Short mmCIF file of C-alpha atoms in Angstrom, two decimals:
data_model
loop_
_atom_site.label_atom_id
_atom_site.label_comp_id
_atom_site.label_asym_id
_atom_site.label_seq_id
_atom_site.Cartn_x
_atom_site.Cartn_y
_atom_site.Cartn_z
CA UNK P 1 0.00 0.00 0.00
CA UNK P 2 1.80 3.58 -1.33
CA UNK P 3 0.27 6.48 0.88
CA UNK P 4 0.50 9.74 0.05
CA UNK P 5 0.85 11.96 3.31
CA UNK P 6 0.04 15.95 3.56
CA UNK P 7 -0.98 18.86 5.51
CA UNK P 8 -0.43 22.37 5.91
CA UNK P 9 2.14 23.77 7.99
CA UNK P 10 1.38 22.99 11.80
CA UNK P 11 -0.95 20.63 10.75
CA UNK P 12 0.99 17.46 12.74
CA UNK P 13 1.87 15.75 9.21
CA UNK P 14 5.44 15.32 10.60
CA UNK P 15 4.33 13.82 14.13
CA UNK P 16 1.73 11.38 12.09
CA UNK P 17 4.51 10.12 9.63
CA UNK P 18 6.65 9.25 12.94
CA UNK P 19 3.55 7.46 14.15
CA UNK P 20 3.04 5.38 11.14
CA UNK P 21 6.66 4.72 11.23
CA UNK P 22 6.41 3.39 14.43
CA UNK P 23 4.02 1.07 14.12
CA UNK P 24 6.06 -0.23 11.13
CA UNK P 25 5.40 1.65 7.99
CA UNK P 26 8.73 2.72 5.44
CA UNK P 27 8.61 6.50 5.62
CA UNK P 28 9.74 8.24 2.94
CA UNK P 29 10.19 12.09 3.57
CA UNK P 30 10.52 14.29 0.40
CA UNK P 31 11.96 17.29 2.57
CA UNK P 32 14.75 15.32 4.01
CA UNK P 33 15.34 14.37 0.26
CA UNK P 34 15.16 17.74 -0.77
CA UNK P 35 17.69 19.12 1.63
CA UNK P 36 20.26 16.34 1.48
CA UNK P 37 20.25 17.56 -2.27
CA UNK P 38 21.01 20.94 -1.30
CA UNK P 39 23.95 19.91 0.96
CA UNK P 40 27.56 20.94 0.42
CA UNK P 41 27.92 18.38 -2.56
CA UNK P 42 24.26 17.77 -3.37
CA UNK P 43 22.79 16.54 -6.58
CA UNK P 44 21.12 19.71 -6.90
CA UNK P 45 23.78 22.32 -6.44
CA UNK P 46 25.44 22.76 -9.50
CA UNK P 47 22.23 23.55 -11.24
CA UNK P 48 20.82 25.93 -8.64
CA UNK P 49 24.40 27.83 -8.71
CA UNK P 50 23.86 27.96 -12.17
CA UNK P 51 20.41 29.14 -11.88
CA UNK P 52 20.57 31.76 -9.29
CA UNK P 53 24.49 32.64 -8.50
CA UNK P 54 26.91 31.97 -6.25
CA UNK P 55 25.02 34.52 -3.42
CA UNK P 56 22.08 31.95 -3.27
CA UNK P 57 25.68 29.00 -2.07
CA UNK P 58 26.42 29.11 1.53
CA UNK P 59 30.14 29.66 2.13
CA UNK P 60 30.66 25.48 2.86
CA UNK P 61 28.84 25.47 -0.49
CA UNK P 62 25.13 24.02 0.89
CA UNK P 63 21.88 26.33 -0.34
CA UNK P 64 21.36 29.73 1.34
CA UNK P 65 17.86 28.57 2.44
CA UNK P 66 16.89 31.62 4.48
CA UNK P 67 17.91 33.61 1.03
CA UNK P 68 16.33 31.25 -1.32
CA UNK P 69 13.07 31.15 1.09
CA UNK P 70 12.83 34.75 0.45
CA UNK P 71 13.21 35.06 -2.57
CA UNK P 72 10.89 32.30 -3.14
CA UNK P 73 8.22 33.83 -1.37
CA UNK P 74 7.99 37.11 -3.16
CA UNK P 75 9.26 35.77 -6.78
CA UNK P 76 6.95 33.11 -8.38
CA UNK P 77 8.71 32.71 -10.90
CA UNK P 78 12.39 31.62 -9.17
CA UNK P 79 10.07 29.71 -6.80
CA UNK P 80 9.11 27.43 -10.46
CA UNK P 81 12.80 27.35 -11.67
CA UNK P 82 13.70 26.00 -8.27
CA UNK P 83 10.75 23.61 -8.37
CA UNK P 84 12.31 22.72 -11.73
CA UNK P 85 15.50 21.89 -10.68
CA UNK P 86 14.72 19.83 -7.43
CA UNK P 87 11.30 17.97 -7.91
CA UNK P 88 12.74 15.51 -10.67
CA UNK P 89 15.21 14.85 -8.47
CA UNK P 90 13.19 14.41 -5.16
CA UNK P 91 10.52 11.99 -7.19
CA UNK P 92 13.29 9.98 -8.56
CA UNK P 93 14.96 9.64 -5.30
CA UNK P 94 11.69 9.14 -3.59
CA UNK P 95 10.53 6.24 -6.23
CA UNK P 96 14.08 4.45 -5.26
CA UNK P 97 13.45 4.87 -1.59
CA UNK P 98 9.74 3.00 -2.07
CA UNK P 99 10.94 0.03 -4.51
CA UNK P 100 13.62 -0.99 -2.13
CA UNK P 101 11.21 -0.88 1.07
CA UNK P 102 9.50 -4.13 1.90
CA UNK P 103 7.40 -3.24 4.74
CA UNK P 104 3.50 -3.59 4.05
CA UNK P 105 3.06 0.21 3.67
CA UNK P 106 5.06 2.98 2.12
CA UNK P 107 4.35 6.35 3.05
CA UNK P 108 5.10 9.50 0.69
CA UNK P 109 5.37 12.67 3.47
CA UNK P 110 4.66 15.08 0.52
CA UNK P 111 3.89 18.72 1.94
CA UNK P 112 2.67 19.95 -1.45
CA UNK P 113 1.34 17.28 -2.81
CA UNK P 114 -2.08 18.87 -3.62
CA UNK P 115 -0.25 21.48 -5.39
CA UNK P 116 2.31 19.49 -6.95
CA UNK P 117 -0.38 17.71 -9.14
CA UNK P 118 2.23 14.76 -9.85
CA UNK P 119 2.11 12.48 -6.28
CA UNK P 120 -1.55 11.32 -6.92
CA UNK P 121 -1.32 9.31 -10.05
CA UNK P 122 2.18 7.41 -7.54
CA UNK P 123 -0.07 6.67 -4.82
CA UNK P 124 -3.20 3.91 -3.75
CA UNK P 125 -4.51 6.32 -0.73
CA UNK P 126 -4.23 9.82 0.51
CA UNK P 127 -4.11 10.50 4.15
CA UNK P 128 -4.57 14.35 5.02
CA UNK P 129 -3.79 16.02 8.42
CA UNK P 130 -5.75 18.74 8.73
CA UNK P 131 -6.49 20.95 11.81
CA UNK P 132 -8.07 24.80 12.14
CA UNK P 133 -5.86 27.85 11.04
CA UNK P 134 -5.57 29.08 14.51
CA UNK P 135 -4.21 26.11 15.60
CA UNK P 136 -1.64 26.22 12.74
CA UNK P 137 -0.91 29.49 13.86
CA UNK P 138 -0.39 28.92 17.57
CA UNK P 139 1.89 25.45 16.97
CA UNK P 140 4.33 27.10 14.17
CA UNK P 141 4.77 30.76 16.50
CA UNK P 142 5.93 28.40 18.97
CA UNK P 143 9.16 27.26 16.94
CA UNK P 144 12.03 29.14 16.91
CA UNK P 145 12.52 32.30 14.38
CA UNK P 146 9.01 32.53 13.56
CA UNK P 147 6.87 35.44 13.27
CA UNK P 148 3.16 36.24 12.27
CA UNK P 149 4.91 37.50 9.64
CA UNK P 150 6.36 34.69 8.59
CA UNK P 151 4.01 31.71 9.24
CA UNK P 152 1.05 33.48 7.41
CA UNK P 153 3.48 34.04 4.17
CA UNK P 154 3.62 30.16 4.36
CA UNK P 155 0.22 29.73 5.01
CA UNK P 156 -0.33 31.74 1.78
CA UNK P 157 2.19 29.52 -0.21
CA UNK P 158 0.23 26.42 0.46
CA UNK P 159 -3.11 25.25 -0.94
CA UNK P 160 -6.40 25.69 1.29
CA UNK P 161 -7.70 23.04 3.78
CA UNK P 162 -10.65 22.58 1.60
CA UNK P 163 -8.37 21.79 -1.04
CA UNK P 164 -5.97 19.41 0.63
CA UNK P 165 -9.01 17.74 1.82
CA UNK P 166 -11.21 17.58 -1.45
CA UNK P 167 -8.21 15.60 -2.50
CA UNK P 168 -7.89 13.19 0.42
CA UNK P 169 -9.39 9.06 1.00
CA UNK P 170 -9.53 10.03 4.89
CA UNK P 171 -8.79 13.16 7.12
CA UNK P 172 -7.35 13.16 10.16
CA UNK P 173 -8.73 15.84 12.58
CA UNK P 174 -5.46 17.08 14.93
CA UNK P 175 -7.25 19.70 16.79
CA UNK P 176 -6.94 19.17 20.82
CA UNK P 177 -6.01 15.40 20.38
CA UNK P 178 -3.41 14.56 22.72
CA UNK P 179 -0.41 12.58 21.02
CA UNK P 180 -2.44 8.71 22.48
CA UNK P 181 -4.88 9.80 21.02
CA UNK P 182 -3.77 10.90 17.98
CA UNK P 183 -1.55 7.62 17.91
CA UNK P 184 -5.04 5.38 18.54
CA UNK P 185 -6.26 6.60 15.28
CA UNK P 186 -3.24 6.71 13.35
CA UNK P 187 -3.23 2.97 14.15
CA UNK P 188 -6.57 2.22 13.28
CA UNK P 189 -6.57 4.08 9.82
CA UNK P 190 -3.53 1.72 8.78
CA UNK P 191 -5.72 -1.21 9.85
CA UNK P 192 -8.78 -0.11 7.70
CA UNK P 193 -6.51 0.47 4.72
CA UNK P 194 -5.45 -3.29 4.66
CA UNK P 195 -2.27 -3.05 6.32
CA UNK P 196 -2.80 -6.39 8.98
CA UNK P 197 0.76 -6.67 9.92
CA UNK P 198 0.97 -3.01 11.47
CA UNK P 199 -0.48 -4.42 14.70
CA UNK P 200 -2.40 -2.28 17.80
CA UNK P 201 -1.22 -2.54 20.80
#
């Protein structure tokens, strides 16, 4: 079973992959793909240097993410030459990742992957995390370096709730579930969707 895991920012997307890990699922996370490609030495690098200049390299020769998230975020159109660069590479790395797993489900965490419009033709089911604005809010000011600012610019960047969940097989609500909780139903969605050998306690 190939599951195709998203939510918006603050949504608990990250803390649900960890759960289905747990209980014995092959996680495969597209952002950890995406920055070991933009590490010192990274698949990616040569083209982005190429693309955007040496001021967008970090001086041990990673990505300038705080630089390139800026940019991003007020240039649409370097945000879809970076997109052009990396997402062949993450889906390719990604694909590898899932044909060498053998455990009884393989989960894509995709955080675009209503707006990408390519991860739903790769995957059986999609599992959205989904939880009220405010409560995206409140979670994301809580990490460090974030302002209002900030975390609604990336609310902006990503597609609506109504969207993420128009696309989804199930929806899991993470508003005031405490992490048991949230782990009790985690569990019992894997069961539903076939996956016997990911036991509950």
């Amino acid at each position: 079973m190939r599951v195709g895991l998203t939510g918006g920012i603050g949504s608990g997307k990250s803390t649900v992959a960890g759960l289905l890990r747990e209980a014995g699922a092959a996680l495969v996370d597209t952002d950890a793909i995406s920055r070991g490609l933009t590490l010192a030495g990274g698949a990616a690098m040569p083209a982005i240097a190429q693309a955007f200049g040496a001021d967008f390299v970090a001086a041990d020769g990673a990505l300038d993410r705080d630089r390139m998230r800026a940019l991003a975020f007020s240039d649409a159109g370097a945000k879809r030459r970076l997109e052009a660069i990396l997402h062949p590479l993450i889906t390719a790395q990604a694909l590898a990742e899932a044909d060498a797993a053998t455990a009884p489900m393989i989960v894509f965490d995709v955080p675009l992957l209503v707006e990408s419009g390519r991860w739903r033709s790769r995957v059986a089911r999609v599992l959205v995390v989904d939880c009220s604005v405010e409560t995206q809010i409140a979670r994301v000011l809580q990490r460090p370096g974030w302002t209002m600012e900030r975390v609604q610019g990336a609310l902006a960047a990503q597609t609506s709730r109504q969207a993420r969940r128009a696309a989804a097989d199930a929806v899991l609500l993470n508003d005031g579930l405490s992490l048991a909780e949230l782990a009790t139903e985690v569990r019992s969605l894997a069961a539903r969707w076939g996956c016997e050998t990911i036991a509950t306690p």
